[in-house]
One Martini backbone bead per residue (centre of mass of N, CA, C, O) as a GRO file, in nm:
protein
   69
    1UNK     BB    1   0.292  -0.171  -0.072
    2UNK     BB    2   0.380   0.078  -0.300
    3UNK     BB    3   0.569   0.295  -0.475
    4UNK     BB    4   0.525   0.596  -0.683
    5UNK     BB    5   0.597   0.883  -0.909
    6UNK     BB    6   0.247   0.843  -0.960
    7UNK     BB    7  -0.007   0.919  -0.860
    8UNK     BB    8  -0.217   0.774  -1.038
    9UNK     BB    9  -0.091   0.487  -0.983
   10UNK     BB   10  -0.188   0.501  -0.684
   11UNK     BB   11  -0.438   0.536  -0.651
   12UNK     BB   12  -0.521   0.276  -0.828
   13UNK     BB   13  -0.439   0.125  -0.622
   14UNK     BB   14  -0.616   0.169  -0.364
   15UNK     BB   15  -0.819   0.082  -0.475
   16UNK     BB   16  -0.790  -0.202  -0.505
   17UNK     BB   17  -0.813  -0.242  -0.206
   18UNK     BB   18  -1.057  -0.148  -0.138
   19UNK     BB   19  -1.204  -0.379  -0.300
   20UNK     BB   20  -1.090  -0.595  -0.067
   21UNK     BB   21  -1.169  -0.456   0.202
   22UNK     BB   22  -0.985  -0.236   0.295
   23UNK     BB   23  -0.741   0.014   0.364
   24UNK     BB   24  -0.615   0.309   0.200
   25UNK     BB   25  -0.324   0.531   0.149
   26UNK     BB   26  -0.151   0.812   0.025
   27UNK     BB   27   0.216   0.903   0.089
   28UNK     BB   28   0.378   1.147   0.069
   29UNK     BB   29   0.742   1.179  -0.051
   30UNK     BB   30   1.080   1.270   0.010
   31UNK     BB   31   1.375   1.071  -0.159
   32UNK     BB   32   1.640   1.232  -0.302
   33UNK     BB   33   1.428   1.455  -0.445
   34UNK     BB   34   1.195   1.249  -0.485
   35UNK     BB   35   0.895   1.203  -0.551
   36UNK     BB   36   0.642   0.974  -0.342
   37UNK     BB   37   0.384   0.744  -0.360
   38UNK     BB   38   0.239   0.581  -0.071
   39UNK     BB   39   0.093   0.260  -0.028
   40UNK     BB   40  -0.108   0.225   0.233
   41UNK     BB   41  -0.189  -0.024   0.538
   42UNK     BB   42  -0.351   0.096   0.785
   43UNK     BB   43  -0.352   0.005   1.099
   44UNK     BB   44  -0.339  -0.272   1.271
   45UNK     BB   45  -0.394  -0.481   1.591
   46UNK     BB   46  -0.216  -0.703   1.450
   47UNK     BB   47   0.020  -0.898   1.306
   48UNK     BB   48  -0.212  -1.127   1.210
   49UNK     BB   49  -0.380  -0.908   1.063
   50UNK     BB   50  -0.174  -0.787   0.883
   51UNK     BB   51  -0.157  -1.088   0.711
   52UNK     BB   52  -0.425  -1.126   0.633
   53UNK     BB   53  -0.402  -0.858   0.432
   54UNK     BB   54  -0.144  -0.991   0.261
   55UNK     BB   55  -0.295  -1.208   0.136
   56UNK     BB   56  -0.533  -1.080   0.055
   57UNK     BB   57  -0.384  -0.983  -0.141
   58UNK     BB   58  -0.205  -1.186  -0.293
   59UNK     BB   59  -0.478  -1.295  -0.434
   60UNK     BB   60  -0.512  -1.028  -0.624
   61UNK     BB   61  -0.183  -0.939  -0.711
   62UNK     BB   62  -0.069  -0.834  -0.453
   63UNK     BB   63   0.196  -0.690  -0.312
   64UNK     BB   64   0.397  -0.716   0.040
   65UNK     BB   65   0.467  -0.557   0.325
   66UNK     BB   66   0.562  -0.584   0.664
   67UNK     BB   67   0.541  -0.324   0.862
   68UNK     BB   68   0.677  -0.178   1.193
   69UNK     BB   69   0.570   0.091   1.394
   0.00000   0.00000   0.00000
């Protein structure tokens, strides 16, 4: 959903999507020596759920990409 490199503003991502009746988790990651907390999504069961999740976060004005892993 989002990278920041506060914590707890990532969290407060986290319950936004939560709040909108997703799945959603904060993964710390260190990417040129900065520490980033990931604000993720999923994994869906289909492309398709994936995109409804999309929309539905749109929705509330939380932007958003589908990434395939």
């Amino acid at each position: 959903v989002r990278s920041f490199d506060d914590p707890d503003q990532a969290d407060a991502r986290r319950a936004e999507i939560i709040l909108n009746g997703l799945s959603a988790d904060v993964v710390k990651s260190i990417e040129g020596g900065k520490v980033w907390y990931r604000v993720v999504s999923g994994p869906y069961d289909s492309a398709d759920a994936a995109v409804i999740a999309q929309q539905t976060l749109q929705h509330s004005g939380i932007d958003s990409i589908v990434v395939k892993q």
